Coordinates of N, CA and C and ligand atoms in Angstrom, one line a residue:
M1 N -33.2 14.9 6.3 CA -32.1 15.4 5.4 C -32.5 15.8 4.3
S2 N -33.0 15.2 3.3 CA -33.3 15.6 2.0 C -34.6 16.5 2.0
S3 N -35.7 16.1 3.4 CA -36.6 16.8 3.2 C -36.3 18.3 3.7
S4 N -35.7 18.4 4.2 CA -35.4 19.9 4.8 C -34.6 20.8 3.4
K5 N -33.7 19.7 2.5 CA -33.2 20.6 1.8 C -34.6 20.6 0.7
L6 N -35.5 20.1 0.6 CA -36.6 20.6 -0.2 C -37.5 21.4 0.2
I7 N -37.4 21.5 1.4 CA -38.3 22.8 2.4 C -37.0 24.2 1.7
V8 N -35.9 24.1 2.1 CA -34.9 25.2 1.7 C -35.1 25.3 0.3
G9 N -35.5 24.3 -0.7 CA -35.2 24.9 -1.8 C -37.0 25.7 -2.2
C10 N -37.6 25.4 -1.8 CA -39.2 25.7 -2.0 C -38.9 27.4 -1.3
L11 N -38.5 27.4 0.0 CA -38.4 28.5 0.4 C -37.5 29.8 -0.7
A12 N -36.8 29.1 -0.9 CA -35.8 29.9 -1.7 C -36.5 30.0 -3.3
T13 N -37.3 29.1 -3.4 CA -38.3 29.8 -4.9 C -38.7 30.6 -4.2
L14 N -39.7 30.3 -3.1 CA -40.7 31.6 -2.3 C -39.9 32.9 -2.8
G15 N -38.7 32.7 -1.9 CA -37.9 34.2 -1.8 C -37.6 35.3 -3.1
L16 N -37.4 34.0 -4.0 CA -36.9 34.8 -5.2 C -38.5 35.3 -5.7
T17 N -39.7 34.7 -5.7 CA -40.6 34.8 -6.2 C -41.1 36.6 -5.5
G18 N -41.1 36.5 -4.2 CA -41.1 37.4 -3.0 C -40.5 38.4 -3.4
L19 N -39.2 38.6 -4.3 CA -38.4 39.7 -4.3 C -38.9 40.3 -5.1
T20 N -39.4 39.3 -6.2 CA -39.7 39.8 -8.0 C -41.1 40.3 -7.8
F21 N -42.1 39.6 -7.5 CA -43.2 40.5 -7.1 C -44.2 40.8 -5.9
A22 N -44.3 39.8 -5.0 CA -45.8 40.3 -3.8 C -45.2 40.8 -3.0
Q23 N -44.2 42.0 -3.1 CA -43.6 42.9 -2.0 C -44.5 43.2 -1.2
E24 N -45.8 43.3 -0.9 CA -46.8 43.7 -0.5 C -47.6 42.5 0.5
D25 N -47.3 41.5 0.2 CA -47.4 40.4 1.0 C -46.6 40.1 2.3
A26 N -46.9 40.6 3.5 CA -45.9 40.2 4.7 C -45.1 39.3 4.6
S27 N -45.9 38.2 4.9 CA -45.2 36.4 5.0 C -44.2 36.4 3.8
H28 N -44.5 36.3 2.6 CA -43.6 36.8 1.6 C -42.3 37.6 1.8
E29 N -42.7 38.8 1.8 CA -41.4 39.7 2.5 C -40.7 39.3 3.7
A30 N -41.4 38.8 4.4 CA -40.6 38.1 5.8 C -39.8 36.8 5.3
I31 N -40.4 36.0 4.3 CA -39.3 35.4 3.8 C -37.8 35.7 3.0
A32 N -38.9 36.7 2.4 CA -37.7 37.1 1.4 C -36.3 37.6 1.9
K33 N -36.9 38.3 3.1 CA -35.4 39.1 3.8 C -34.8 38.1 4.4
R34 N -35.4 36.9 5.3 CA -34.8 35.7 5.4 C -33.7 35.6 4.6
L35 N -34.3 35.5 3.2 CA -33.5 34.8 2.4 C -32.6 35.7 1.5
A36 N -32.7 36.5 1.8 CA -32.0 37.8 1.3 C -30.7 37.4 0.8
P37 N -29.7 37.0 1.5 CA -28.2 37.1 1.7 C -28.2 35.6 0.3
V38 N -29.0 34.8 0.4 CA -28.9 33.6 -0.7 C -29.7 34.1 -1.7
G39 N -30.5 34.9 -1.9 CA -31.0 35.3 -3.1 C -30.3 36.3 -3.7
E40 N -29.4 36.8 -3.1 CA -28.6 38.1 -3.8 C -27.1 37.0 -4.1
L41 N -26.7 36.3 -3.8 CA -26.1 35.4 -3.9 C -26.0 34.7 -5.3
C42 N -27.3 34.3 -5.3 CA -27.6 33.5 -6.7 C -27.5 34.4 -7.7
L43 N -28.6 35.8 -7.2 CA -28.7 36.8 -8.2 C -27.5 37.1 -9.3
E44 N -26.7 37.4 -7.9 CA -25.5 38.4 -8.7 C -24.5 37.5 -9.2
G45 N -24.2 36.0 -8.6 CA -23.4 35.3 -9.2 C -24.1 34.6 -10.2
Q46 N -25.2 34.7 -10.3 CA -25.9 34.0 -11.4 C -25.6 32.7 -11.5
D47 N -25.0 32.0 -10.9 CA -24.6 30.3 -10.9 C -24.8 29.5 -9.3
C48 N -25.1 30.6 -8.7 CA -25.5 30.4 -7.2 C -24.2 29.4 -6.8
G49 N -23.4 30.5 -6.7 CA -22.0 30.3 -5.6 C -20.9 29.0 -6.5
T50 N -21.4 28.8 -7.5 CA -19.8 27.7 -8.0 C -19.9 28.2 -9.3
S51 N -18.8 29.4 -8.9 CA -18.5 30.5 -9.7 C -17.0 29.8 -10.2
A52 N -16.6 29.0 -11.4 CA -15.3 28.3 -11.2 C -14.5 29.5 -12.0
S53 N -13.5 29.7 -10.8 CA -12.2 30.5 -11.5 C -11.3 29.8 -12.6
S54 N -11.5 30.5 -13.8 CA -11.0 29.7 -15.0 C -9.5 29.9 -15.1
T55 N -8.9 29.7 -14.0 CA -7.4 29.4 -14.6 C -6.6 28.4 -15.1
G56 N -6.3 28.9 -16.2 CA -6.0 28.0 -17.3 C -4.9 26.8 -17.0
G57 N -4.1 26.8 -15.9 CA -3.0 25.6 -15.8 C -2.1 25.6 -16.9
G58 N -1.8 24.4 -17.5 CA -0.7 24.2 -18.1 C -1.0 24.8 -19.3
D59 N -1.2 25.7 -19.6 CA -1.6 26.4 -21.3 C -0.3 27.0 -21.7
T60 N 0.7 26.1 -21.8 CA 1.9 27.0 -22.3 C 2.2 27.2 -23.5
G61 N 1.3 27.0 -24.5 CA 1.0 27.5 -25.9 C 2.3 27.1 -26.6
S62 N 2.4 27.8 -27.8 CA 3.7 28.0 -28.7 C 4.7 28.6 -27.6
G63 N 5.6 27.2 -27.3 CA 6.7 27.9 -26.6 C 8.3 28.3 -27.4
G64 N 8.2 29.2 -27.8 CA 9.3 29.6 -28.9 C 10.6 29.2 -28.8
S65 N 11.6 30.1 -28.9 CA 13.0 29.2 -28.3 C 13.4 29.3 -27.3
G66 N 14.5 30.1 -26.7 CA 15.1 30.0 -25.4 C 14.5 29.0 -24.6
G67 N 13.2 29.1 -24.0 CA 12.4 28.3 -23.0 C 13.3 28.3 -21.8
G68 N 13.5 29.5 -21.2 CA 14.1 29.8 -20.0 C 12.7 29.3 -19.1
D69 N 11.7 29.6 -19.0 CA 10.5 29.3 -18.1 C 9.9 28.1 -18.3
I70 N 10.4 27.2 -19.0 CA 9.9 26.3 -19.6 C 9.6 25.1 -18.2
D71 N 9.0 24.3 -17.3 CA 8.9 23.7 -16.5 C 9.1 22.2 -16.8
G72 N 10.8 21.7 -17.0 CA 11.0 20.7 -17.3 C 10.3 19.4 -16.3
A73 N 10.1 19.8 -15.5 CA 9.6 18.8 -14.1 C 7.9 18.4 -14.5
A74 N 7.8 19.5 -14.6 CA 6.1 19.3 -14.8 C 6.0 18.6 -16.3
I75 N 6.7 18.7 -17.2 CA 6.4 18.0 -18.8 C 6.9 16.4 -18.2
Y76 N 7.8 16.0 -17.7 CA 8.4 14.9 -17.1 C 7.5 14.4 -16.5
D77 N 6.7 14.8 -15.6 CA 6.1 14.1 -14.7 C 4.2 13.9 -15.3
A78 N 4.0 14.7 -16.4 CA 2.8 14.6 -16.6 C 3.0 13.3 -18.2
V79 N 4.0 13.6 -18.6 CA 4.2 12.7 -19.9 C 5.7 11.5 -20.0
C80 N 6.4 11.7 -19.5 CA 7.8 10.9 -19.2 C 7.6 9.8 -18.0
M81 N 7.0 10.2 -16.7 CA 7.5 9.5 -15.9 C 6.6 8.0 -16.0
A82 N 5.7 8.1 -16.8 CA 4.5 6.5 -17.3 C 5.7 5.7 -17.3
C83 N 6.9 5.8 -18.0 CA 8.0 4.7 -18.1 C 9.1 5.5 -17.5
H84 N 9.6 6.2 -17.3 CA 11.1 6.3 -17.0 C 11.3 6.4 -15.1
D85 N 9.9 6.2 -14.5 CA 9.8 6.0 -13.3 C 9.4 4.3 -13.1
T86 N 9.3 3.8 -13.9 CA 9.0 2.4 -14.0 C 10.0 1.4 -14.6
G87 N 10.9 2.1 -15.4 CA 11.7 0.9 -16.3 C 10.8 0.4 -17.6
V88 N 9.6 0.4 -17.7 CA 8.9 0.0 -18.3 C 10.1 -0.1 -19.9
A89 N 9.7 -1.5 -20.5 CA 10.1 -1.7 -21.5 C 11.3 -1.3 -21.9
N90 N 12.0 -1.3 -20.6 CA 13.4 -1.4 -20.4 C 14.1 0.2 -20.5
A91 N 12.9 1.1 -20.5 CA 13.4 2.5 -20.6 C 14.6 2.7 -19.2
P92 N 15.2 3.1 -19.5 CA 16.3 3.8 -18.5 C 15.8 4.7 -17.5
K93 N 15.9 4.1 -16.0 CA 14.8 4.6 -15.0 C 15.6 6.1 -14.4
I94 N 14.8 7.1 -14.0 CA 15.4 8.5 -13.3 C 16.2 8.0 -12.5
G95 N 17.3 8.6 -12.1 CA 18.0 8.4 -10.8 C 18.8 7.5 -11.1
D96 N 19.2 6.3 -12.2 CA 19.8 5.5 -12.6 C 20.8 5.9 -13.3
T97 N 22.2 6.5 -12.1 CA 23.4 7.0 -12.6 C 24.0 6.3 -14.0
E98 N 24.2 5.1 -13.3 CA 24.7 4.1 -14.2 C 24.2 4.1 -15.8
A99 N 23.0 4.0 -16.0 CA 22.3 3.4 -17.5 C 22.3 5.2 -18.0
W100 N 22.2 6.1 -16.9 CA 22.1 7.5 -17.7 C 23.6 8.3 -18.2
S101 N 24.5 7.5 -17.6 CA 26.2 7.7 -18.0 C 26.0 7.0 -19.2
Q102 N 26.1 5.9 -19.1 CA 26.0 5.3 -20.6 C 25.5 6.0 -21.8
R103 N 24.2 6.2 -21.4 CA 23.2 7.0 -22.4 C 23.5 8.2 -22.8
L104 N 24.5 8.9 -21.9 CA 25.2 10.5 -21.9 C 26.4 10.2 -23.2
E105 N 27.1 8.9 -23.1 CA 28.2 9.1 -23.8 C 27.5 9.3 -25.3
K106 N 26.5 9.1 -26.0 CA 26.1 9.4 -26.8 C 25.9 11.2 -27.5
G107 N 26.1 12.0 -26.2 CA 26.2 13.2 -26.1 C 24.6 13.6 -25.8
T108 N 24.6 14.8 -25.1 CA 23.1 15.2 -25.1 C 22.0 15.6 -26.3
D109 N 22.8 16.2 -27.2 CA 22.4 16.4 -28.5 C 21.5 15.0 -29.1
T110 N 22.3 14.0 -29.1 CA 21.9 12.7 -29.7 C 20.4 12.3 -28.6
L111 N 20.5 12.4 -27.6 CA 19.7 12.3 -26.5 C 18.6 13.2 -26.9
Y112 N 18.5 14.1 -27.6 CA 17.6 15.3 -27.8 C 16.8 14.7 -28.6
T113 N 17.8 14.2 -29.7 CA 17.4 13.9 -31.2 C 16.5 12.7 -30.7
H114 N 16.8 11.9 -30.1 CA 16.2 10.1 -30.1 C 14.9 10.7 -29.0
V115 N 14.7 11.7 -28.5 CA 13.5 11.6 -27.5 C 12.8 12.4 -28.3
I116 N 12.8 13.5 -29.5 CA 12.1 14.3 -30.3 C 11.7 13.5 -31.5
E117 N 12.6 12.7 -31.9 CA 12.1 11.8 -33.2 C 11.5 10.2 -32.6
G118 N 11.7 10.1 -31.3 CA 11.6 8.5 -30.9 C 13.0 7.6 -31.5
F119 N 12.9 6.8 -30.3 CA 14.2 5.6 -30.3 C 13.5 4.5 -30.0
N120 N 13.8 3.3 -30.5 CA 13.1 2.2 -30.6 C 11.6 2.0 -29.9
A121 N 11.7 1.4 -28.6 CA 10.2 1.8 -27.7 C 10.2 3.2 -27.1
M122 N 11.0 3.8 -27.2 CA 11.2 5.6 -26.6 C 10.1 6.4 -27.7
P123 N 8.9 6.9 -27.5 CA 7.8 7.6 -28.6 C 8.8 8.7 -28.8
P124 N 8.3 9.0 -30.0 CA 8.6 10.4 -30.5 C 8.1 11.4 -29.7
K125 N 8.9 12.4 -29.0 CA 8.1 13.4 -27.8 C 7.3 12.6 -26.9
G126 N 8.0 11.5 -26.2 CA 7.4 10.4 -25.3 C 6.0 10.2 -25.7
G127 N 5.5 10.5 -26.9 CA 4.1 10.1 -27.3 C 2.9 11.3 -27.1
D128 N 3.7 12.4 -27.0 CA 2.8 13.9 -26.7 C 3.3 14.6 -28.0
P129 N 2.6 14.8 -29.2 CA 3.1 15.6 -30.1 C 2.8 16.7 -30.0
S130 N 2.1 17.1 -29.1 CA 1.7 18.5 -28.4 C 3.0 19.5 -28.0
L131 N 4.0 18.3 -27.5 CA 4.9 19.6 -26.8 C 6.0 19.9 -28.1
S132 N 6.5 21.2 -28.0 CA 7.5 21.8 -28.6 C 8.8 20.9 -28.6
D133 N 9.8 21.1 -29.2 CA 11.0 20.8 -29.2 C 12.1 21.6 -27.6
A134 N 11.7 22.9 -27.2 CA 12.0 23.3 -26.6 C 11.2 22.8 -25.0
E135 N 10.2 22.0 -25.2 CA 9.3 21.5 -24.1 C 10.3 20.1 -23.9
V136 N 10.3 19.4 -24.8 CA 10.9 18.1 -24.4 C 12.7 18.4 -24.0
K137 N 13.1 19.1 -24.6 CA 14.3 19.2 -23.9 C 14.9 19.8 -22.7
A138 N 13.7 20.6 -22.3 CA 13.3 20.8 -20.7 C 13.3 19.6 -20.2
A139 N 12.3 18.6 -20.2 CA 12.5 17.2 -19.6 C 13.8 16.3 -19.8
V140 N 14.0 16.6 -20.6 CA 15.0 15.6 -20.7 C 16.2 16.2 -20.1
D141 N 16.5 17.7 -20.1 CA 17.5 18.1 -19.2 C 17.0 17.9 -17.7
Y142 N 15.9 18.0 -17.1 CA 15.1 17.7 -15.8 C 15.5 15.9 -15.6
L143 N 15.3 15.3 -16.5 CA 16.0 13.6 -16.2 C 17.1 13.7 -16.0
L144 N 18.0 14.2 -17.1 CA 19.3 14.2 -16.8 C 20.0 14.5 -15.0
D145 N 19.4 15.8 -15.1 CA 19.7 16.3 -13.9 C 19.6 15.7 -12.7
E146 N 18.5 14.8 -12.5 CA 18.1 14.2 -11.3 C 18.7 12.5 -11.4
S147 N 19.5 12.4 -12.5 CA 20.0 11.3 -12.9 C 21.8 11.3 -12.7
Q148 N 22.3 12.2 -12.2 CA 24.0 12.2 -12.4 C 24.0 12.3 -10.8
Ligands
LIG1 C1 6.2 4.7 -23.5 C2 7.2 4.7 -22.8 C3 7.6 6.1 -22.6 C4 7.6 7.2 -22.6 C5 6.5 8.1 -22.5 C6 9.0 8.2 -22.5 N1 10.2 7.5 -22.9 FE1 11.9 7.5 -23.1 N2 12.8 5.9 -23.3 C7 11.5 4.5 -23.3 C8 12.5 3.5 -23.6 C9 11.7 2.4 -23.4 C10 13.7 4.2 -24.2 C11 15.1 3.0 -24.0 C12 15.1 3.2 -25.6 C13 16.2 2.1 -25.9 O1 17.4 2.4 -25.8 O2 16.4 1.5 -27.1 C14 14.0 5.3 -23.8 C15 15.0 6.2 -23.7 C16 15.0 7.3 -23.2 C17 16.1 8.4 -23.5 C18 17.6 7.8 -24.0 C19 17.8 7.9 -25.5 C20 19.1 7.3 -26.3 O3 19.2 7.7 -27.0 O4 19.6 6.6 -25.3 C21 15.9 9.5 -23.4 C22 16.6 10.8 -22.9 C23 14.6 9.4 -22.7 N3 13.9 8.3 -23.1 C24 13.7 10.7 -22.3 C25 12.4 10.7 -22.4 C26 11.5 11.9 -21.8 C27 12.1 13.1 -21.8 C28 10.1 11.7 -22.0 C29 9.1 12.8 -22.0 C30 9.0 13.7 -23.4 C31 10.0 10.1 -22.6 N4 11.8 9.8 -22.5 C32 9.1 9.6 -22.3 C33 10.4 5.0 -22.9 C34 9.4 5.9 -23.1

């Protein structure tokens, strides 16, 4: 396996050299032709096929007001589930309707405030200060939706 890789590597080097210089050398030319697809791929792509498409992902940026397109479920999964899926430190578990109906008696606004500012063992913004208030609220909404 490794020796054949080595040979391919050498051929590739020869091939590229062949493309650049010794075009009149028949054997080099033959090699260059055989390797042309590989050579092109590397030359054109400049990174030999590892072109990483840079799709940003969760780059939500400054999440203005309204917040209609904020994915509360994704934020919950990323930040909140560590505690609220497991009930660690007596965190009310997601889906525990009884625990959450008691919490809801305080009113959703109080719950939002507690999550944004922190509440006992519940860290401010779930411990992720990069979340906007709107994102935190979306996560709370998701959590409550799943728990009623
Ligand atoms: C480090 C663990 C931890 C993380 C992470 C965490 N929580 Fe909590 N959360 C708790 C604990 C513990 C409580 C219970 C606090 C209490 O009642 O004393 C709580 C309580 C709450 C409450 C109820 C507050 C109240 O006033 O009764 C809400 C709502 C809540 N969390 C939402 C969230 C959301 C949304 C996230 C993610 C952004 C999150 N939590 C992340 C531990 C966590």
